[in-house]
Amino acid sequence: MSRISKGKSAKKSFFIITEGESEERYFSLFRQFYRCSGVKIKKINPCSGQIINKAKVHWQREGVSSSKYSKRIVIIDRDSLSEVEFNNIRKKALDENIDIVFSNESFEVWLLAHFEDVTKGRISLTELKRRLTNYLGQEYKKGDIGQIKTILRYYDRAIENTKNVNEISYHEQCTNVSRLCSQVHNPV
């Protein structure tokens, strides 16, 4: 790392692991759109409850250390996670100093927040996709780059629309993606 002048703090850097194509594309485009440096994102094969172990293996293989990246982050959805798997992931992440970014029901909760206020009442993935289709004016497709570019134009609205659902919960609809976006967008 480069030297830091007296009185200044180092910029944060992020290495993000996700299982989802939409998440990978969203953050890749977010990084470009907002000119965020110090962010690396990697999609790995779905591994459900084993994501922390798989992420650690990947980071070790890449030589990722706390001196190179100040934050190691794993993005997960509730999807098919059991409550036991969810709680184990959170415990392992806490023990390993890994941040968890979580959306319940899916990452589409975060995407929908770019258009409307999100509440704790759970919305099915089918309904999330239907609403996104309505806002986009065309059928929503996971990971579609053009659609994600459109969605990103409403990023500021998503921050506001998720203020009441940014605490991680297995039982209620939630998404704390806004915290990661804010850190990446303002890394000091």
mmCIF file of C-alpha atoms in Angstrom:
data_model
loop_
_atom_site.group_PDB
_atom_site.id
_atom_site.type_symbol
_atom_site.label_atom_id
_atom_site.label_comp_id
_atom_site.label_asym_id
_atom_site.label_seq_id
_atom_site.Cartn_x
_atom_site.Cartn_y
_atom_site.Cartn_z
ATOM 1 C CA MET A 1 0.000 0.000 0.000
ATOM 2 C CA SER A 2 1.119 3.536 -0.578
ATOM 3 C CA ARG A 3 2.143 5.819 2.252
ATOM 4 C CA ILE A 4 -0.539 7.842 3.935
ATOM 5 C CA SER A 5 0.082 11.493 4.710
ATOM 6 C CA LYS A 6 -0.163 12.513 8.337
ATOM 7 C CA GLY A 7 -3.756 13.269 9.280
ATOM 8 C CA LYS A 8 -5.273 11.404 6.307
ATOM 9 C CA SER A 9 -6.837 7.979 6.357
ATOM 10 C CA ALA A 10 -6.388 5.340 3.699
ATOM 11 C CA LYS A 11 -9.186 4.731 1.232
ATOM 12 C CA LYS A 12 -11.078 1.529 1.817
ATOM 13 C CA SER A 13 -10.751 -1.248 -0.706
ATOM 14 C CA PHE A 14 -13.238 -4.047 -1.220
ATOM 15 C CA PHE A 15 -13.111 -7.624 -2.453
ATOM 16 C CA ILE A 16 -16.654 -8.852 -2.995
ATOM 17 C CA ILE A 17 -17.672 -12.478 -3.521
ATOM 18 C CA THR A 18 -21.141 -13.356 -4.798
ATOM 19 C CA GLU A 19 -22.951 -16.366 -6.187
ATOM 20 C CA GLY A 20 -25.319 -14.302 -8.314
ATOM 21 C CA GLU A 21 -24.908 -13.024 -11.839
ATOM 22 C CA SER A 22 -27.181 -10.019 -11.185
ATOM 23 C CA GLU A 23 -25.107 -9.014 -8.166
ATOM 24 C CA GLU A 24 -21.847 -9.346 -10.068
ATOM 25 C CA ARG A 25 -23.102 -7.283 -12.978
ATOM 26 C CA TYR A 26 -24.741 -4.673 -10.746
ATOM 27 C CA PHE A 27 -21.553 -4.003 -8.791
ATOM 28 C CA SER A 28 -19.345 -4.123 -11.874
ATOM 29 C CA LEU A 29 -21.543 -1.487 -13.517
ATOM 30 C CA PHE A 30 -21.885 0.459 -10.242
ATOM 31 C CA ARG A 31 -18.094 0.591 -9.973
ATOM 32 C CA GLN A 32 -17.842 1.968 -13.527
ATOM 33 C CA PHE A 33 -20.822 4.312 -13.319
ATOM 34 C CA TYR A 34 -19.652 5.956 -10.080
ATOM 35 C CA ARG A 35 -15.915 5.611 -10.849
ATOM 36 C CA CYS A 36 -15.224 3.607 -7.702
ATOM 37 C CA SER A 37 -11.654 2.429 -7.407
ATOM 38 C CA GLY A 38 -10.444 -0.239 -5.033
ATOM 39 C CA VAL A 39 -13.332 -2.613 -5.730
ATOM 40 C CA LYS A 40 -12.990 -6.133 -7.042
ATOM 41 C CA ILE A 41 -15.964 -8.425 -7.486
ATOM 42 C CA LYS A 42 -15.908 -12.125 -8.213
ATOM 43 C CA LYS A 43 -18.778 -14.493 -8.942
ATOM 44 C CA ILE A 44 -18.250 -18.030 -7.696
ATOM 45 C CA ASN A 45 -20.300 -21.160 -8.285
ATOM 46 C CA PRO A 46 -23.347 -21.429 -6.021
ATOM 47 C CA CYS A 47 -22.451 -23.166 -2.778
ATOM 48 C CA SER A 48 -25.278 -22.101 -0.465
ATOM 49 C CA GLY A 49 -24.338 -22.653 3.184
ATOM 50 C CA GLN A 50 -20.644 -23.130 2.287
ATOM 51 C CA ILE A 51 -20.128 -19.647 0.833
ATOM 52 C CA ILE A 52 -17.824 -18.404 3.618
ATOM 53 C CA ASN A 53 -15.535 -21.418 3.257
ATOM 54 C CA LYS A 54 -15.529 -21.116 -0.553
ATOM 55 C CA ALA A 55 -14.850 -17.367 -0.348
ATOM 56 C CA LYS A 56 -11.926 -17.931 2.028
ATOM 57 C CA VAL A 57 -10.432 -20.508 -0.347
ATOM 58 C CA HIS A 58 -10.826 -18.093 -3.254
ATOM 59 C CA TRP A 59 -9.267 -15.206 -1.323
ATOM 60 C CA GLN A 60 -6.339 -17.397 -0.249
ATOM 61 C CA ARG A 61 -5.773 -18.508 -3.834
ATOM 62 C CA GLU A 62 -5.774 -14.848 -4.931
ATOM 63 C CA GLY A 63 -3.467 -13.799 -2.109
ATOM 64 C CA VAL A 64 -6.077 -11.479 -0.598
ATOM 65 C CA SER A 65 -5.065 -10.066 2.759
ATOM 66 C CA SER A 66 -6.290 -7.290 5.022
ATOM 67 C CA SER A 67 -3.313 -5.181 3.934
ATOM 68 C CA LYS A 68 -4.450 -5.385 0.302
ATOM 69 C CA TYR A 69 -8.232 -5.133 0.832
ATOM 70 C CA SER A 70 -9.640 -3.449 3.913
ATOM 71 C CA LYS A 71 -13.010 -5.170 3.486
ATOM 72 C CA ARG A 72 -13.855 -8.704 2.461
ATOM 73 C CA ILE A 73 -17.537 -9.017 1.617
ATOM 74 C CA VAL A 74 -19.882 -11.852 0.727
ATOM 75 C CA ILE A 75 -23.230 -11.106 -0.933
ATOM 76 C CA ILE A 76 -25.971 -13.655 -0.310
ATOM 77 C CA ASP A 77 -29.731 -14.029 -0.778
ATOM 78 C CA ARG A 78 -32.142 -16.029 1.298
ATOM 79 C CA ASP A 79 -33.107 -18.100 -1.760
ATOM 80 C CA SER A 80 -33.005 -21.692 -0.547
ATOM 81 C CA LEU A 81 -30.943 -21.130 2.611
ATOM 82 C CA SER A 82 -32.315 -22.800 5.707
ATOM 83 C CA GLU A 83 -32.362 -20.748 8.886
ATOM 84 C CA VAL A 84 -29.598 -22.955 10.313
ATOM 85 C CA GLU A 85 -27.396 -22.338 7.228
ATOM 86 C CA PHE A 86 -28.125 -18.599 7.414
ATOM 87 C CA ASN A 87 -27.136 -18.428 11.097
ATOM 88 C CA ASN A 88 -23.979 -20.493 10.459
ATOM 89 C CA ILE A 89 -22.962 -18.145 7.627
ATOM 90 C CA ARG A 90 -23.424 -15.113 9.876
ATOM 91 C CA LYS A 91 -21.405 -16.700 12.705
ATOM 92 C CA LYS A 92 -18.544 -17.779 10.403
ATOM 93 C CA ALA A 93 -18.483 -14.340 8.793
ATOM 94 C CA LEU A 94 -18.312 -12.637 12.172
ATOM 95 C CA ASP A 95 -15.528 -14.983 13.313
ATOM 96 C CA GLU A 96 -13.547 -14.340 10.106
ATOM 97 C CA ASN A 97 -14.164 -10.557 9.967
ATOM 98 C CA ILE A 98 -16.126 -10.852 6.719
ATOM 99 C CA ASP A 99 -19.016 -8.495 6.007
ATOM 100 C CA ILE A 100 -22.308 -10.016 4.905
ATOM 101 C CA VAL A 101 -24.580 -8.261 2.440
ATOM 102 C CA PHE A 102 -27.952 -9.973 2.522
ATOM 103 C CA SER A 103 -31.259 -9.633 0.709
ATOM 104 C CA ASN A 104 -34.396 -11.464 1.730
ATOM 105 C CA GLU A 105 -36.032 -12.754 -0.572
ATOM 106 C CA SER A 106 -33.445 -12.077 -3.264
ATOM 107 C CA PHE A 107 -31.221 -9.367 -4.749
ATOM 108 C CA GLU A 108 -34.290 -8.243 -6.704
ATOM 109 C CA VAL A 109 -35.549 -6.639 -3.456
ATOM 110 C CA TRP A 110 -32.644 -4.201 -3.784
ATOM 111 C CA LEU A 111 -33.292 -3.684 -7.490
ATOM 112 C CA LEU A 112 -36.993 -2.991 -6.855
ATOM 113 C CA ALA A 113 -36.007 -0.370 -4.264
ATOM 114 C CA HIS A 114 -34.652 1.742 -7.123
ATOM 115 C CA PHE A 115 -38.300 2.321 -8.067
ATOM 116 C CA GLU A 116 -40.427 1.966 -4.928
ATOM 117 C CA ASP A 117 -40.311 1.954 -1.145
ATOM 118 C CA VAL A 118 -39.554 -1.491 0.290
ATOM 119 C CA THR A 119 -41.209 -2.696 3.488
ATOM 120 C CA LYS A 120 -40.616 -5.650 5.805
ATOM 121 C CA GLY A 121 -43.572 -7.574 4.348
ATOM 122 C CA ARG A 122 -42.099 -10.324 2.170
ATOM 123 C CA ILE A 123 -42.688 -10.277 -1.576
ATOM 124 C CA SER A 124 -42.224 -13.469 -3.596
ATOM 125 C CA LEU A 125 -39.558 -13.622 -6.290
ATOM 126 C CA THR A 126 -42.333 -13.938 -8.884
ATOM 127 C CA GLU A 127 -43.920 -10.705 -7.654
ATOM 128 C CA LEU A 128 -40.537 -8.936 -7.481
ATOM 129 C CA LYS A 129 -39.895 -9.871 -11.121
ATOM 130 C CA ARG A 130 -43.405 -8.767 -12.129
ATOM 131 C CA ARG A 131 -42.926 -5.344 -10.525
ATOM 132 C CA LEU A 132 -39.479 -4.903 -12.068
ATOM 133 C CA THR A 133 -40.951 -5.828 -15.470
ATOM 134 C CA ASN A 134 -43.605 -3.144 -14.969
ATOM 135 C CA TYR A 135 -41.046 -0.441 -14.114
ATOM 136 C CA LEU A 136 -38.645 -1.437 -16.880
ATOM 137 C CA GLY A 137 -41.356 -1.646 -19.547
ATOM 138 C CA GLN A 138 -40.033 -5.037 -20.659
ATOM 139 C CA GLU A 139 -39.679 -8.485 -19.126
ATOM 140 C CA TYR A 140 -37.128 -8.420 -16.321
ATOM 141 C CA LYS A 141 -34.201 -10.771 -16.937
ATOM 142 C CA LYS A 142 -31.688 -11.593 -14.204
ATOM 143 C CA GLY A 143 -28.277 -10.147 -14.977
ATOM 144 C CA ASP A 144 -29.375 -8.182 -18.074
ATOM 145 C CA ILE A 145 -26.752 -5.445 -18.465
ATOM 146 C CA GLY A 146 -29.064 -2.977 -20.216
ATOM 147 C CA GLN A 147 -31.709 -3.332 -17.530
ATOM 148 C CA ILE A 148 -29.168 -2.977 -14.744
ATOM 149 C CA LYS A 149 -27.871 0.230 -16.367
ATOM 150 C CA THR A 150 -31.438 1.574 -16.361
ATOM 151 C CA ILE A 151 -31.935 0.551 -12.738
ATOM 152 C CA LEU A 152 -28.666 2.195 -11.655
ATOM 153 C CA ARG A 153 -29.943 5.601 -12.754
ATOM 154 C CA TYR A 154 -32.240 5.486 -9.714
ATOM 155 C CA TYR A 155 -29.568 4.533 -7.179
ATOM 156 C CA ASP A 156 -30.188 7.532 -4.892
ATOM 157 C CA ARG A 157 -33.836 6.552 -4.652
ATOM 158 C CA ALA A 158 -32.884 2.997 -3.603
ATOM 159 C CA ILE A 159 -30.849 4.307 -0.667
ATOM 160 C CA GLU A 160 -33.894 6.223 0.569
ATOM 161 C CA ASN A 161 -36.337 3.381 -0.184
ATOM 162 C CA THR A 162 -34.467 0.812 1.934
ATOM 163 C CA LYS A 163 -33.895 2.821 5.114
ATOM 164 C CA ASN A 164 -36.519 0.793 6.986
ATOM 165 C CA VAL A 165 -35.336 -2.643 5.831
ATOM 166 C CA ASN A 166 -31.537 -2.519 6.096
ATOM 167 C CA GLU A 167 -31.209 -4.708 9.206
ATOM 168 C CA ILE A 168 -30.496 -8.340 8.291
ATOM 169 C CA SER A 169 -33.435 -10.637 9.009
ATOM 170 C CA TYR A 170 -34.157 -14.214 7.996
ATOM 171 C CA HIS A 171 -37.904 -13.833 8.612
ATOM 172 C CA GLU A 172 -38.649 -10.376 7.205
ATOM 173 C CA GLN A 173 -37.954 -8.795 3.877
ATOM 174 C CA CYS A 174 -34.704 -6.882 4.066
ATOM 175 C CA THR A 175 -31.671 -5.740 2.140
ATOM 176 C CA ASN A 176 -28.516 -4.100 3.450
ATOM 177 C CA VAL A 177 -27.015 -3.585 -0.021
ATOM 178 C CA SER A 178 -27.315 0.178 0.522
ATOM 179 C CA ARG A 179 -24.608 0.038 3.189
ATOM 180 C CA LEU A 180 -22.152 -1.592 0.813
ATOM 181 C CA CYS A 181 -23.037 0.831 -1.992
ATOM 182 C CA SER A 182 -22.526 3.800 0.332
ATOM 183 C CA GLN A 183 -19.138 2.476 1.470
ATOM 184 C CA VAL A 184 -17.988 1.776 -2.085
ATOM 185 C CA HIS A 185 -19.276 5.125 -3.356
ATOM 186 C CA ASN A 186 -17.690 7.055 -0.464
ATOM 187 C CA PRO A 187 -14.706 4.895 0.561
ATOM 188 C CA VAL A 188 -12.970 7.240 3.020
#
